[in-house]
XYZ file of C-alpha atoms in Angstrom:
397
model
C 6.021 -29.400 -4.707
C 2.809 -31.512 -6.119
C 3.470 -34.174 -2.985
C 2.696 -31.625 -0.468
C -0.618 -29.965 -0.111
C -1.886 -26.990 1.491
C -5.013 -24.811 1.662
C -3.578 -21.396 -0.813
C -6.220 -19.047 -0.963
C -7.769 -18.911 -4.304
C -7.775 -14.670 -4.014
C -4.003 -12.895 -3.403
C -4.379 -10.663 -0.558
C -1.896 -7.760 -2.056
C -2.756 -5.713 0.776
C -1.735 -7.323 3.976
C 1.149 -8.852 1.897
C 2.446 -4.721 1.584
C 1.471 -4.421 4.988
C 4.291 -7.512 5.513
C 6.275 -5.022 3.429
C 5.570 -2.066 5.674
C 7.131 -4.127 8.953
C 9.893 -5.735 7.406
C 11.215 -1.894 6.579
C 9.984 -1.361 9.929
C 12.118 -3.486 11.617
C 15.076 -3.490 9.509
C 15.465 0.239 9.224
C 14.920 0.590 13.689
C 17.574 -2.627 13.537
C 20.276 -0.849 11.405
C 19.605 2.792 12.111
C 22.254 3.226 15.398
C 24.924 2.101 12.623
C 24.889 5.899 11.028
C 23.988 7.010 14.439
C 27.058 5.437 16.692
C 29.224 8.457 17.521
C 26.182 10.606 18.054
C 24.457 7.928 20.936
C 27.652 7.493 22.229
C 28.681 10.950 22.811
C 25.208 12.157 24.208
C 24.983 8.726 26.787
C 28.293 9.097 27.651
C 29.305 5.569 26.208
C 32.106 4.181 24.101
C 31.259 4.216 20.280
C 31.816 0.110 20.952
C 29.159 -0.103 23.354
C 26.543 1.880 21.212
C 27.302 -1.149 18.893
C 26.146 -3.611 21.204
C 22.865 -2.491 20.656
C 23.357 -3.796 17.152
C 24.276 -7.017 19.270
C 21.580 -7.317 21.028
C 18.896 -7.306 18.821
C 20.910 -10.336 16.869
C 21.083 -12.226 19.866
C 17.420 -12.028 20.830
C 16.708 -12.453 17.165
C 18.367 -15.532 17.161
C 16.592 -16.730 20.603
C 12.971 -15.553 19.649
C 13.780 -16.933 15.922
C 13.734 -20.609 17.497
C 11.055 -20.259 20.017
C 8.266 -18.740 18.541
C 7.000 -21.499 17.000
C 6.636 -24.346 19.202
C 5.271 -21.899 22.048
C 2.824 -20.354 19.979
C 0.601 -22.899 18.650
C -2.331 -21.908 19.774
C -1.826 -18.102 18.872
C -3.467 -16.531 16.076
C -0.438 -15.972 14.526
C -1.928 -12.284 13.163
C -2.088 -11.401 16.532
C 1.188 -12.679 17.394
C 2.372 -10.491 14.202
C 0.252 -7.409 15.567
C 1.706 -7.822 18.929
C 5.382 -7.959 17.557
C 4.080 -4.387 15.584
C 3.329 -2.813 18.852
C 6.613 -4.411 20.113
C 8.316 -2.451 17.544
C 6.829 1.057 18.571
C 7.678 0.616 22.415
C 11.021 -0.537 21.570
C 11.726 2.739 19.250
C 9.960 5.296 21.926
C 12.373 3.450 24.693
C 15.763 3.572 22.713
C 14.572 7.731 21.968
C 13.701 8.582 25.653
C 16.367 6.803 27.136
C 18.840 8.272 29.685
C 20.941 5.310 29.763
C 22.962 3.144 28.558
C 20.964 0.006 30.104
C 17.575 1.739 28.945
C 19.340 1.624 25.611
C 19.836 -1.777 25.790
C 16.604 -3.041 27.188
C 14.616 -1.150 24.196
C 17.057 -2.783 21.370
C 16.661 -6.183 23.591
C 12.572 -6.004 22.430
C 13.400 -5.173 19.090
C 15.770 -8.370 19.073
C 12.361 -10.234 19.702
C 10.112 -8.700 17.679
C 12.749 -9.341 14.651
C 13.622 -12.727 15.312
C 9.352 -13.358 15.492
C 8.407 -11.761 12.470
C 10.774 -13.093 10.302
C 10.476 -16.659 11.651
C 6.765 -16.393 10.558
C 7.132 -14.122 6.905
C 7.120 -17.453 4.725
C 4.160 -19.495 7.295
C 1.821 -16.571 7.021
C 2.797 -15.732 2.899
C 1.379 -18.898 2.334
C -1.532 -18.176 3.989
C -1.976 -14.521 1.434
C -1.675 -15.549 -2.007
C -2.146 -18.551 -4.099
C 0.869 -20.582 -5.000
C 1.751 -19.398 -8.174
C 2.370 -15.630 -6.438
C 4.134 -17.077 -3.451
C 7.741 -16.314 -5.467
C 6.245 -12.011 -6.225
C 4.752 -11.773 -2.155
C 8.110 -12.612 -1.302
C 9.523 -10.410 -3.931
C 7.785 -7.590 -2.390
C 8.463 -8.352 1.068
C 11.793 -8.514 1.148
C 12.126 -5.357 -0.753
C 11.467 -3.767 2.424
C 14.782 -5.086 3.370
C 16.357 -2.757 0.875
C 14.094 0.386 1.910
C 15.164 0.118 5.236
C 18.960 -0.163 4.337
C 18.808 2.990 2.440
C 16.370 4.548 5.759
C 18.915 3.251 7.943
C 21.735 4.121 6.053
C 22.540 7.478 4.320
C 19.264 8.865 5.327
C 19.667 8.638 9.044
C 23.163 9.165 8.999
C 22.257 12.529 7.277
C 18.799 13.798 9.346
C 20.744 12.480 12.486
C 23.038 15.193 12.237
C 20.141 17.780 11.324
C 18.015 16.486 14.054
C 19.696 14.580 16.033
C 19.571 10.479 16.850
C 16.513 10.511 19.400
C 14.169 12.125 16.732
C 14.931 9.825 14.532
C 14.114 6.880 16.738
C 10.761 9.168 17.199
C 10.255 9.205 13.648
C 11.125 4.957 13.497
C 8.615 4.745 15.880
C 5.474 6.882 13.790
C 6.756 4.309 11.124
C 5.571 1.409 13.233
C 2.587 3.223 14.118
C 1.404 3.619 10.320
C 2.630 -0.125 10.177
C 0.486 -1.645 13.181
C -2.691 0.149 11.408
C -1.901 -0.823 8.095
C -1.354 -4.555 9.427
C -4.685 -4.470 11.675
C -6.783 -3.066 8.786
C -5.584 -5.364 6.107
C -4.619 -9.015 7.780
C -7.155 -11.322 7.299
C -7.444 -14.800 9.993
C -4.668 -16.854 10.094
C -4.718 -20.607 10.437
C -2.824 -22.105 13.250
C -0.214 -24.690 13.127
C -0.667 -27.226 16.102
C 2.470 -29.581 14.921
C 5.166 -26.871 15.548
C 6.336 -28.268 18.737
C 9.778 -29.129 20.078
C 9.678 -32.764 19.020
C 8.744 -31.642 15.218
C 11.810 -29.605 15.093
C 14.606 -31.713 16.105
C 12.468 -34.570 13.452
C 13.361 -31.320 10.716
C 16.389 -31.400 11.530
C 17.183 -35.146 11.054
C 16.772 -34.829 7.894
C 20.057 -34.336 5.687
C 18.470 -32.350 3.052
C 17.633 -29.853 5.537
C 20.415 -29.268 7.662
C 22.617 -28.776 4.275
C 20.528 -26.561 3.119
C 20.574 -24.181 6.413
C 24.545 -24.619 6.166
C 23.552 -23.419 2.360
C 21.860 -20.235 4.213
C 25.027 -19.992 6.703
C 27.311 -19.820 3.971
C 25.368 -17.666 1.200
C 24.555 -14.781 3.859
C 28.059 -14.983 5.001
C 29.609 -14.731 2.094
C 27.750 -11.562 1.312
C 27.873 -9.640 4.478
C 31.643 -10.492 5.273
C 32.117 -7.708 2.668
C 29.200 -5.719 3.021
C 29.940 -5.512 6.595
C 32.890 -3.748 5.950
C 32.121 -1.619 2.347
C 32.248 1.279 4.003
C 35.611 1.887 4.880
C 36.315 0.022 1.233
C 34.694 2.672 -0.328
C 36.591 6.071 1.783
C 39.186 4.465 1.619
C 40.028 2.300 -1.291
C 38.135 4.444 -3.524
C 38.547 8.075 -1.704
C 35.141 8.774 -2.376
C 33.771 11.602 -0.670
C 31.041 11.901 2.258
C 28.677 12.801 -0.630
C 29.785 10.135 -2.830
C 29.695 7.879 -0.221
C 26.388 8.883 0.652
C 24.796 8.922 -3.053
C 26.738 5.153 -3.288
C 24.810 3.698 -0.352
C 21.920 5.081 -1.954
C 22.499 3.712 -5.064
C 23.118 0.322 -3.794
C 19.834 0.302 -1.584
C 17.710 1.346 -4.899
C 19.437 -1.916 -6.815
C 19.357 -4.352 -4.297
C 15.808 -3.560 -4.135
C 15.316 -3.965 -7.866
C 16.909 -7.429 -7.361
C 14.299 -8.339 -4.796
C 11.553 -6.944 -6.671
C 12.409 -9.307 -10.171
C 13.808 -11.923 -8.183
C 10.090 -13.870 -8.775
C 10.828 -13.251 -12.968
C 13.537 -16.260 -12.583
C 12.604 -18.079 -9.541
C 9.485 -19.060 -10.863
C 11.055 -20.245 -14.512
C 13.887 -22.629 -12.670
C 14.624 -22.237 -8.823
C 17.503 -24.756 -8.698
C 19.208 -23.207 -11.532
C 18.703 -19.582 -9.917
C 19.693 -20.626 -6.592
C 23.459 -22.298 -7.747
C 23.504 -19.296 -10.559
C 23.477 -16.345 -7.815
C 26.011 -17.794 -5.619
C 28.218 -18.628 -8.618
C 28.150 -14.732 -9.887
C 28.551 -13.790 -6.468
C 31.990 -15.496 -6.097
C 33.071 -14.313 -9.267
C 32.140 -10.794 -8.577
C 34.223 -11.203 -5.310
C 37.145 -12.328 -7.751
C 36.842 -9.271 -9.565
C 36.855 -7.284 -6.700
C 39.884 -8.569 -5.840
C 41.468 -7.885 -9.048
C 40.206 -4.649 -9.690
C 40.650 -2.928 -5.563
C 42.081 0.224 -7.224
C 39.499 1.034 -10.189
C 37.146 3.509 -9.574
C 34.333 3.275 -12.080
C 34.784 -1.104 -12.406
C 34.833 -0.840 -8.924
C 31.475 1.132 -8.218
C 29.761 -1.397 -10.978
C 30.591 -4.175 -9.369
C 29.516 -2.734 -6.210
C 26.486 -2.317 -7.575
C 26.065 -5.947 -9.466
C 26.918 -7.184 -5.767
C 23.717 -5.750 -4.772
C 21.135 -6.244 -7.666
C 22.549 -9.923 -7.097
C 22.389 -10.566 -3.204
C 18.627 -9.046 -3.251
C 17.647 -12.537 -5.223
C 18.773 -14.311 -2.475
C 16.359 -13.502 0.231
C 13.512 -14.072 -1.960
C 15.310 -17.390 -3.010
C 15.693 -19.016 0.584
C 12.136 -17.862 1.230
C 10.801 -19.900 -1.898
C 13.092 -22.636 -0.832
C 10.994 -22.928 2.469
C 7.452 -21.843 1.082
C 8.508 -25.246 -1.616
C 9.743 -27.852 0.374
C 8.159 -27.506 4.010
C 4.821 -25.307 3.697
C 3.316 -27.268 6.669
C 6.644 -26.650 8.721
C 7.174 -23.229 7.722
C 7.049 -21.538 10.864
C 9.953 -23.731 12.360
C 11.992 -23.875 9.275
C 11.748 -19.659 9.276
C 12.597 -19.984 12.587
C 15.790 -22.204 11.659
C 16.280 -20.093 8.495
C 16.529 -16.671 10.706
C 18.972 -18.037 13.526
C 21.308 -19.303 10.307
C 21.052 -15.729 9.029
C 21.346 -14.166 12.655
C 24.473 -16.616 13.062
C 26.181 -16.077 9.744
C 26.029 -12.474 9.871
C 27.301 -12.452 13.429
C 29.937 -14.840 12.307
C 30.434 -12.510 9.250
C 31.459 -9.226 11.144
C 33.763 -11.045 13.646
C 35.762 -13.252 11.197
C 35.692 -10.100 8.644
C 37.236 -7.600 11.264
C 39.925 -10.251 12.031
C 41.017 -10.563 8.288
C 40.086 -6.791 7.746
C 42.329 -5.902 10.567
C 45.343 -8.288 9.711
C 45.708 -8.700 6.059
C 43.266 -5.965 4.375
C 40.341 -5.997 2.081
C 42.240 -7.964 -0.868
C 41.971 -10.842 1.953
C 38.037 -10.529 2.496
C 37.393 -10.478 -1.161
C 39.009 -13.729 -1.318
C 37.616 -15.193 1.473
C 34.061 -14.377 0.289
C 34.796 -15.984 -2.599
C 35.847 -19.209 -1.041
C 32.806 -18.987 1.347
C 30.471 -19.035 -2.189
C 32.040 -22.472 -3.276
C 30.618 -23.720 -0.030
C 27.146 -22.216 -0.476
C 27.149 -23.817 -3.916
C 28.411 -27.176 -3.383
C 25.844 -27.349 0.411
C 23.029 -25.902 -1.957
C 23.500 -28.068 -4.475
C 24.076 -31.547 -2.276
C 20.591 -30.006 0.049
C 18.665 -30.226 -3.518
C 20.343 -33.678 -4.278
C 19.180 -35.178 -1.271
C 15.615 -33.943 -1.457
C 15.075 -35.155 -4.990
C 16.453 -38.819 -4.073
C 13.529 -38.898 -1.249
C 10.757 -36.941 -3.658
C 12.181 -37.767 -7.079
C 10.886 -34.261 -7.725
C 12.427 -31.001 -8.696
C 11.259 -27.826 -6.454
């Protein structure tokens, strides 16, 4: 916004923003990975296939913890050495989860791996401002987040596939040589960061006294929500709705990582011609393609389209609540990442527990519908959050 100024470096820094890139598939792909690989940790550790979950539970937890606290305890931190730390985090955390003869060791390496996520992603917008100028904030983000869709399709159909080849503790060997080649990458290519003295505990409850704000993290709540209450659970739509095979399954989630990362990548082409319209747009197709869903469960080919639209559309939105923060609250990004990743953390823990209650009771037709209804809220709290803002600014971001 033209009221708000901050120091943008007058050269991009394309570099250490794909270095970003690098550790957000990183993380993502070491956070996910134990979903393809449940029945094969469980069996070797001696654990129920519901406690190998929990170390997909953990690292949300600590996520959300870390998410909150980073800033206001790190003031004084160079915050590419916090970032470089987190890096080396990531590696430890990998080697732990592939040497470990336990279920507690298990824990304790996914438990780091909660922090390191929660920290990174609570400083991704604070330090993307800090790489390009303004006018390629919208495209760093792009190509950030589009690590987000590499590491679905790493953590996905390619570990569930190699795990069986290889078995689950090399690939936790081979997440960890990933982090390696990220930590160098990172250390060669970051440049100085600039610290932010005002993130303290006394600046973030004054953030969140302000209307404009809090609606727009219920926006955040609502739009990841919406999303993963299906996603969480398109698996088992697609065996068993669709009787696809373990190749077509496999080739589908493969499919769908490739798009939503296509999403991410162009998601700059229409933020950056009109945000608010984009913003209420996405979450409007979004509900409708969860109507069609519902009307189409037993279509094969409409049905593996609209899977597919689903995820070109969704990868707009990380990119979009990114901008939103990057816009509005550049000197306050670090806390408002941190608020933006506990919403996520929250709504996609929400997600999976209020999506396996439906799922269990009343059956996919049921989640499709309650997606939709969830994407009414996201538009209405996204819409009143941009309301508010412009009465105070009487600007448009």
């Amino acid at each position: 916004m033209n009221s708000i100024s901050i120091n943008y470096p007058k050269i991009p820094h394309w570099n250490a923003v794909f270095s970003l890139f690098m550790g957000v598939t990183s993380l993502i792909s070491a956070e996910f990975i134990p979903i393809s690989l449940l029945t094969n940790i469980a069996n070797e550790l001696h654990i129920t296939e519901g406690q190998a979950g929990q170390s997909v539970t953990a690292v949300g937890v600590l996520a959300v913890i870390t998410s909150l606290l980073i800033a206001p305890l790190t003031t004084k931190i160079n915050p590419r050495h916090i970032l470089l730390t987190f890096s080396a985090t990531l590696i430890i955390s990998n080697l732990l989860v592939a040497l470990s003869p336990n279920f507690t060791i298990l824990l304790i390496g996914r438990s780091l791996l909660g922090i390191c996520v929660g920290g990174f992603w609570s400083l991704i917008s604070a330090i993307t401002l800090q790489l390009v100028p303004q006018q390629n904030v919208p495209r760093a983000l792009s190509v950030i987040y589009a690590g987000v869709s590499v590491a679905t399709i790493i953590a996905l159909p390619f570990a569930s596939y190699l795990g069986d080849l290889l078995g689950w503790r090399t690939i936790f060997y081979l997440s960890a040589l990933l982090g390696v080649l990220t930590l160098v990458w990172q250390y060669i290519t970051l440049p100085t960061l600039s610290t932010n003295n005002k993130s303290n505990f006394k600046e973030m409850v004054n953030l969140l006294n302000q209307s404009w704000v809090i609606t727009g993290l219920i926006a955040i709540i609502c739009s990841y929500a919406g999303y993963h209450i299906f996603f969480t659970y398109m698996k088992p739509f697609l065996q068993y709705n669709l009787n696809l095979s373990h190749g077509g399954l496999t080739t589908t989630l493969f499919c769908f990582g490739i798009i939503n990362c296509f999403g991410t990548l162009i998601a700059s082409f229409f933020i950056n011609r009109s945000f608010q319209t984009t913003m209420i747009s996405i979450h409007i197709i979004l509900g409708i393609v969860a109507v069609a869903f519902l009307f189409n469960q037993h279509s094969f080919f409409e049905n593996i389209i609209t899977v597919l639209l689903w995820a070109f559309i969704f990868g707009i939105i990380p990119v979009g609540w990114s901008t939103w923060i990057a816009r509005t609250l550049p000197k306050q990004a670090e806390m408002a990442g941190g608020f933006m990743v506990a919403s996520i953390q929250l709504s996609i823990t929400l997600a999976a527990a209020l999506g396996g209650m439906i799922f269990d009771h009343y059956g996919v037709p049921a989640l499709f519908l309650t997606a939709a209804c969830i994407f009414i809220m996201a538009i209405t709290f996204t819409y009143l959050s941009f309301s508010l803002l412009y009465k105070i600014t009487k600007e448009k971001i």
